[in-house]
PDB file of C-alpha atoms in Angstrom:
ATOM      1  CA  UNK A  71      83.291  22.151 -22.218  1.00 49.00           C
ATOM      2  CA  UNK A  72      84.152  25.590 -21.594  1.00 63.00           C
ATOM      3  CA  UNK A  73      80.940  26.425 -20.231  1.00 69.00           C
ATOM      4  CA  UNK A  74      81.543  23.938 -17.324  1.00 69.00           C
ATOM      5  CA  UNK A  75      84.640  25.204 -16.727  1.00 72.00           C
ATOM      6  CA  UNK A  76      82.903  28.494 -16.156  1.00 74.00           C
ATOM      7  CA  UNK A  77      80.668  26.900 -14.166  1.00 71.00           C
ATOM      8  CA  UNK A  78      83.733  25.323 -12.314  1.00 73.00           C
ATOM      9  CA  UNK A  79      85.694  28.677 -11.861  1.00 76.00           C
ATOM     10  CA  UNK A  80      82.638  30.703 -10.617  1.00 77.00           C
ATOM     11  CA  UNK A  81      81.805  27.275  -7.915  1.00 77.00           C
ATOM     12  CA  UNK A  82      85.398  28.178  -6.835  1.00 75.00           C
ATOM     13  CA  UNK A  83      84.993  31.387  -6.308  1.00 78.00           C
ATOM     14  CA  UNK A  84      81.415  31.499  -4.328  1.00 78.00           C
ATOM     15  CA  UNK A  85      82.856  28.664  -1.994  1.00 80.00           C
ATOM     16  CA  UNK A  86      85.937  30.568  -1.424  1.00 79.00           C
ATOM     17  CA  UNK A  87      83.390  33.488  -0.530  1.00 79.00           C
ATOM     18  CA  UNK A  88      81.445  31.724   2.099  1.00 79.00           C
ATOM     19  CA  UNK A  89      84.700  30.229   3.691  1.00 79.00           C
ATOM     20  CA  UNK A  90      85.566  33.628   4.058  1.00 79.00           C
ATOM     21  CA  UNK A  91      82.413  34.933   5.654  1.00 78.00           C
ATOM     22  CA  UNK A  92      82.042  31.627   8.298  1.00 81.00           C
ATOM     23  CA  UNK A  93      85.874  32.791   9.279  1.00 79.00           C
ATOM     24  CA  UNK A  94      84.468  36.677   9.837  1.00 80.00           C
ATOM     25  CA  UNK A  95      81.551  35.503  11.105  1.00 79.00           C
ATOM     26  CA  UNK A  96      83.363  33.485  13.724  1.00 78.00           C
ATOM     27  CA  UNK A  97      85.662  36.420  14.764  1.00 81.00           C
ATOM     28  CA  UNK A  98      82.929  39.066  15.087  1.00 80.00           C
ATOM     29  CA  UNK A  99      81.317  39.819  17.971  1.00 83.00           C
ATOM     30  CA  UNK A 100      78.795  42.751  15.827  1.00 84.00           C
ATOM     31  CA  UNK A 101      75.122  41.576  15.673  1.00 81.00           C
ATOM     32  CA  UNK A 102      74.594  43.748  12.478  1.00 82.00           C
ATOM     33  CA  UNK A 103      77.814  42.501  10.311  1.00 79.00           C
ATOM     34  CA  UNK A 104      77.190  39.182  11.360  1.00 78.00           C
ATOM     35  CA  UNK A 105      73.619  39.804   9.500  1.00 79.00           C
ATOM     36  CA  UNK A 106      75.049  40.922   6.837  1.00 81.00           C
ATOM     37  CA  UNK A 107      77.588  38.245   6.345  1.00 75.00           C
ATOM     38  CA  UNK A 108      74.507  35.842   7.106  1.00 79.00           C
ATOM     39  CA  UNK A 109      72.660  37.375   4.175  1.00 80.00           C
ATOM     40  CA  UNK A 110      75.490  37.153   1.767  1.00 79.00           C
ATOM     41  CA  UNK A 111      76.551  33.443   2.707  1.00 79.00           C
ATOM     42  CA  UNK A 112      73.097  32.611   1.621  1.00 77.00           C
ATOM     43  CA  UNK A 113      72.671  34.334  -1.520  1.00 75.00           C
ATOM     44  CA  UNK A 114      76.363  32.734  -1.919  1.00 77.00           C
ATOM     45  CA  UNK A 115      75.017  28.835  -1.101  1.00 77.00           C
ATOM     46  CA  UNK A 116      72.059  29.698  -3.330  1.00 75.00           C
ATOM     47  CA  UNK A 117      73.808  30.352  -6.079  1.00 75.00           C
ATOM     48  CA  UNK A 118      76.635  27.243  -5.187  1.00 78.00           C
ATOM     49  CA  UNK A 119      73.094  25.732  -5.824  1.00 75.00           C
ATOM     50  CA  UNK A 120      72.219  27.739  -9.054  1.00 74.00           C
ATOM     51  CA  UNK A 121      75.569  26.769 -10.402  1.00 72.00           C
ATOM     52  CA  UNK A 122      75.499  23.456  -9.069  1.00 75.00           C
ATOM     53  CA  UNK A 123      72.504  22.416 -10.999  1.00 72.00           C
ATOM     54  CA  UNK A 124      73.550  24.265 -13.893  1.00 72.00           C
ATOM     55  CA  UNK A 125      76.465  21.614 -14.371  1.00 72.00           C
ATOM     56  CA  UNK A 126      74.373  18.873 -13.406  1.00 70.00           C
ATOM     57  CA  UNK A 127      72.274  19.721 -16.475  1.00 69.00           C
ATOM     58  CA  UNK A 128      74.762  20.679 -18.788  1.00 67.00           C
ATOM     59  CA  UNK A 129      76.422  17.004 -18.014  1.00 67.00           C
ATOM     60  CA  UNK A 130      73.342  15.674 -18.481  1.00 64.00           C
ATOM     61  CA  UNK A 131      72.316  17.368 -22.311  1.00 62.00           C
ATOM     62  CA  UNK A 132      76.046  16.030 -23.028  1.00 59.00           C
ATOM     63  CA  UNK A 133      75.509  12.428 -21.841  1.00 55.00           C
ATOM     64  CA  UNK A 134      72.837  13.005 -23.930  1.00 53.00           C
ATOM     65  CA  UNK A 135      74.519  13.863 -26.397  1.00 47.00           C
ATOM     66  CA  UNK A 136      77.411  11.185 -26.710  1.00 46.00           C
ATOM     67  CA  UNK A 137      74.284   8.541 -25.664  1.00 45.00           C
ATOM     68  CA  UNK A 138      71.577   9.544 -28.470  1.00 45.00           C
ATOM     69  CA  UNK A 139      72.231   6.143 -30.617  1.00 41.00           C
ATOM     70  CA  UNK A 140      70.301   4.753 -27.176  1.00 41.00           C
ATOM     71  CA  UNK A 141      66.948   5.128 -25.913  1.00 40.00           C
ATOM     72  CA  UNK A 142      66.244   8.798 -24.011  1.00 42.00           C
ATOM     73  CA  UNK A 143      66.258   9.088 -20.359  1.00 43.00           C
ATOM     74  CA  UNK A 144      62.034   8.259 -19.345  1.00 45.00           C
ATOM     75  CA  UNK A 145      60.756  10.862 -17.527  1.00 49.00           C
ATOM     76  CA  UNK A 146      59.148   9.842 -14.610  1.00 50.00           C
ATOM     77  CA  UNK A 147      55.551  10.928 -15.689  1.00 49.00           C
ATOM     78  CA  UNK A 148      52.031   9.471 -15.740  1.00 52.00           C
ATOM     79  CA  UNK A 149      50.624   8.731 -18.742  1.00 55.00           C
ATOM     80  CA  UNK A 150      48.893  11.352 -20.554  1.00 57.00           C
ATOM     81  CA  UNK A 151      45.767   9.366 -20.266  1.00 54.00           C
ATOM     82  CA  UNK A 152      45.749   9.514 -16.531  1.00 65.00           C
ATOM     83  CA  UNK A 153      46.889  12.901 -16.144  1.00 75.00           C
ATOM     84  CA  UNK A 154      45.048  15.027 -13.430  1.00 89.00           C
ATOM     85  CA  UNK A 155      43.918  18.666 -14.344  1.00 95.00           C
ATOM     86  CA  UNK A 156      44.685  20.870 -11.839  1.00 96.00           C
ATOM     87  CA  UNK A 157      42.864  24.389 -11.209  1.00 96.00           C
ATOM     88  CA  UNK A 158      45.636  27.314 -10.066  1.00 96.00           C
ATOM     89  CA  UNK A 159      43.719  26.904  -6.585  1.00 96.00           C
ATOM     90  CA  UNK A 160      44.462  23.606  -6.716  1.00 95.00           C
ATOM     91  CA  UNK A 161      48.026  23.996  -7.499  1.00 96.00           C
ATOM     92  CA  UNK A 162      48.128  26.691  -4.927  1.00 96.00           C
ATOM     93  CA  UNK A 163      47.257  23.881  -2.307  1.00 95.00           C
ATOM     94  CA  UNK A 164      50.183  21.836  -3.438  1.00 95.00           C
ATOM     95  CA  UNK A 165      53.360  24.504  -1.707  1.00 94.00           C
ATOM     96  CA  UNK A 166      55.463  21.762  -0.482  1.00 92.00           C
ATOM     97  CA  UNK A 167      54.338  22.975   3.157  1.00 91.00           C
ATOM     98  CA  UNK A 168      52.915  21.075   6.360  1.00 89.00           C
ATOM     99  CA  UNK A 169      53.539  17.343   3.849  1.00 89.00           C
ATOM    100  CA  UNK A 170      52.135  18.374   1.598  1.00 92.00           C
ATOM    101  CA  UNK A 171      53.457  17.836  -2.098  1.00 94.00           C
ATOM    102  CA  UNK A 172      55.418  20.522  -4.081  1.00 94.00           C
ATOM    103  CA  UNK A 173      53.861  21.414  -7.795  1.00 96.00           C
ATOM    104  CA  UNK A 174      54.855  23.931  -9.908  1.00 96.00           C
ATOM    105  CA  UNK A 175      53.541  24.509 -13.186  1.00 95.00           C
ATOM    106  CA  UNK A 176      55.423  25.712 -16.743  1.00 94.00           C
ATOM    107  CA  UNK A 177      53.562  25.787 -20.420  1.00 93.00           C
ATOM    108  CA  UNK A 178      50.527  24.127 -19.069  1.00 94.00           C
ATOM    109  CA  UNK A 179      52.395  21.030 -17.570  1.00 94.00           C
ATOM    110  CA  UNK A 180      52.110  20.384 -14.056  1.00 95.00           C
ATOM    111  CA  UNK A 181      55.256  19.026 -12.151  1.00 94.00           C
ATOM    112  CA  UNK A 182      56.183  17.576  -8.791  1.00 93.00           C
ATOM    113  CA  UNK A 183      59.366  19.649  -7.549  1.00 93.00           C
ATOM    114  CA  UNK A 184      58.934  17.983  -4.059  1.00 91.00           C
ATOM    115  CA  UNK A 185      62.341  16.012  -3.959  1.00 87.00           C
ATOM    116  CA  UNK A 186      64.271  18.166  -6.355  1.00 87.00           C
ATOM    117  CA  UNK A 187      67.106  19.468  -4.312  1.00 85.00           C
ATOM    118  CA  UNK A 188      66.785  22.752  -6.237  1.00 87.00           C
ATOM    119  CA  UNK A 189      63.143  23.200  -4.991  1.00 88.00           C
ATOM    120  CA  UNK A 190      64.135  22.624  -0.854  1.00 85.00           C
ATOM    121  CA  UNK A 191      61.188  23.012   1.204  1.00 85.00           C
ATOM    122  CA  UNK A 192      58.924  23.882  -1.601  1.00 90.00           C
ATOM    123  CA  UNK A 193      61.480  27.316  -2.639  1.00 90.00           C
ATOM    124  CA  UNK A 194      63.520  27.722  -5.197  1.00 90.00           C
ATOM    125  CA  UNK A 195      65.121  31.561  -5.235  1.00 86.00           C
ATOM    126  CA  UNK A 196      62.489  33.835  -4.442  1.00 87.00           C
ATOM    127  CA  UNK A 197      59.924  31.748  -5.797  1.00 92.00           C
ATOM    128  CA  UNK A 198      57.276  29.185  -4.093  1.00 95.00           C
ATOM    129  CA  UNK A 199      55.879  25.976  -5.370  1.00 96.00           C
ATOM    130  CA  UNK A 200      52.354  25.855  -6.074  1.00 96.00           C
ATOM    131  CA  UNK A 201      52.457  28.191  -8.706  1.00 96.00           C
ATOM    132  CA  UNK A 202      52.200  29.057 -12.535  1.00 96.00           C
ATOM    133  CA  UNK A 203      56.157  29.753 -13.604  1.00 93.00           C
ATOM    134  CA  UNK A 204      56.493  29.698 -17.244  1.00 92.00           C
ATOM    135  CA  UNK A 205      57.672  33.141 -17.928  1.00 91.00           C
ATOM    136  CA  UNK A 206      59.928  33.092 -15.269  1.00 90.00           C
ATOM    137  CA  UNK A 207      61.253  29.382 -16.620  1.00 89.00           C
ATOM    138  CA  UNK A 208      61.553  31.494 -19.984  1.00 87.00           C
ATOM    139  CA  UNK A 209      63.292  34.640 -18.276  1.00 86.00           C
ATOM    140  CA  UNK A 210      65.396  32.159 -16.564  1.00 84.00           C
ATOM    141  CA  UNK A 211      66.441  28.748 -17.979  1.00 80.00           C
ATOM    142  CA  UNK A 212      65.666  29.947 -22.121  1.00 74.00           C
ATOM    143  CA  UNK A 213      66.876  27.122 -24.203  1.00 69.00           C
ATOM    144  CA  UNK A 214      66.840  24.402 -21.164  1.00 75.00           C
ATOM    145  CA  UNK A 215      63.924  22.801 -21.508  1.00 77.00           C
ATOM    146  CA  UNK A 216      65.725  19.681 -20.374  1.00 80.00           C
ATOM    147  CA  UNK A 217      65.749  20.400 -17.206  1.00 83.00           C
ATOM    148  CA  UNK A 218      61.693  20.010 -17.399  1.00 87.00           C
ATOM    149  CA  UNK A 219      62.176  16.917 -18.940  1.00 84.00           C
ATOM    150  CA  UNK A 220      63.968  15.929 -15.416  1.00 84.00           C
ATOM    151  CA  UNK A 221      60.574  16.255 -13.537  1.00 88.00           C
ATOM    152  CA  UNK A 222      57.944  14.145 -13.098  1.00 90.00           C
ATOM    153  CA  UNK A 223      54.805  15.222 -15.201  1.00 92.00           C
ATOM    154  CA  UNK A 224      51.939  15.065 -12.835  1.00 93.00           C
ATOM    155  CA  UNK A 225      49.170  16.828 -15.210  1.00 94.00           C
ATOM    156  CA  UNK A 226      48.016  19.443 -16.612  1.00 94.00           C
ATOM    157  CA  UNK A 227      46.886  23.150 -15.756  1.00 96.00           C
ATOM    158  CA  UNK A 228      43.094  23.667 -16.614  1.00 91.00           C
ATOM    159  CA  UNK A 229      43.150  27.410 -18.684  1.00 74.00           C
TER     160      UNK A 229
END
């Protein structure tokens, strides 16, 4: 619990941020501060984001948690048996651009980040879909693997 009210606290205090740079933004009349307050009100939504699906997750292990006398949430996977391998050039053609489906893959698992709000239009941070991530899923989410186990499971990455 006091994790999410970390979570909560810092929320409060990014949105509080990007009120404050819409209200300068709307009362300057400077080309190059308003880029600047542009730049910072996105890194500030992407990490409302960040944060956002950091509580979504931690409310999620803890359901989890108080549920595990019941069956596990099913990931939305194919079976194993009818799995696709995918090359890396043929997870480079999945980017999420022009329709076409978003697939990133982590630990030799291939998944479909299309309608995960944390991957809009195929981008998530500084990285693109259609691409190998596992030591950045390491660097990054170390100790959450649930939050692969939200994904669909669309194969598996050929070595």
């Amino acid at each position: 619990m006091q994790n999410t009210e970390l979570l909560r606290m810092q929320l409060n205090d990014l949105i509080a941020q990007a009120r404050y740079d819409i209200y300068t933004m709307s009362n300057l009349r400077n080309p190059t501060a308003n880029q600047q307050h542009l730049q910072r009100l996105w890194n500030t939504l992407s990490m409302i984001s960040f944060h956002s699906n950091q509580m979504a997750n931690q409310c999620m292990t803890n359901n989890r948690f108080l549920m595990s006398n019941q069956a596990p949430y099913p990931n939305p996977s194919i079976s194993k048996s009818r799995q696709r391998t995918f090359t890396i050039g043929e997870l480079a053609v999945n980017d999420g651009k022009n329709g076409k489906p978003a697939y990133v893959a982590v630990n030799g698992t291939v998944y479909d980040v299309t309608n995960n709000r944390a991957w809009a239009a195929g981008t998530h941070f500084a990285l693109t879909a259609g691409k190998e991530y596992s030591a950045e899923f390491a660097s990054c989410h170390a100790g959450q693997e649930a939050i692969l186990s939200t994904l669909p499971a669309v194969g598996r990455l050929s070595s």
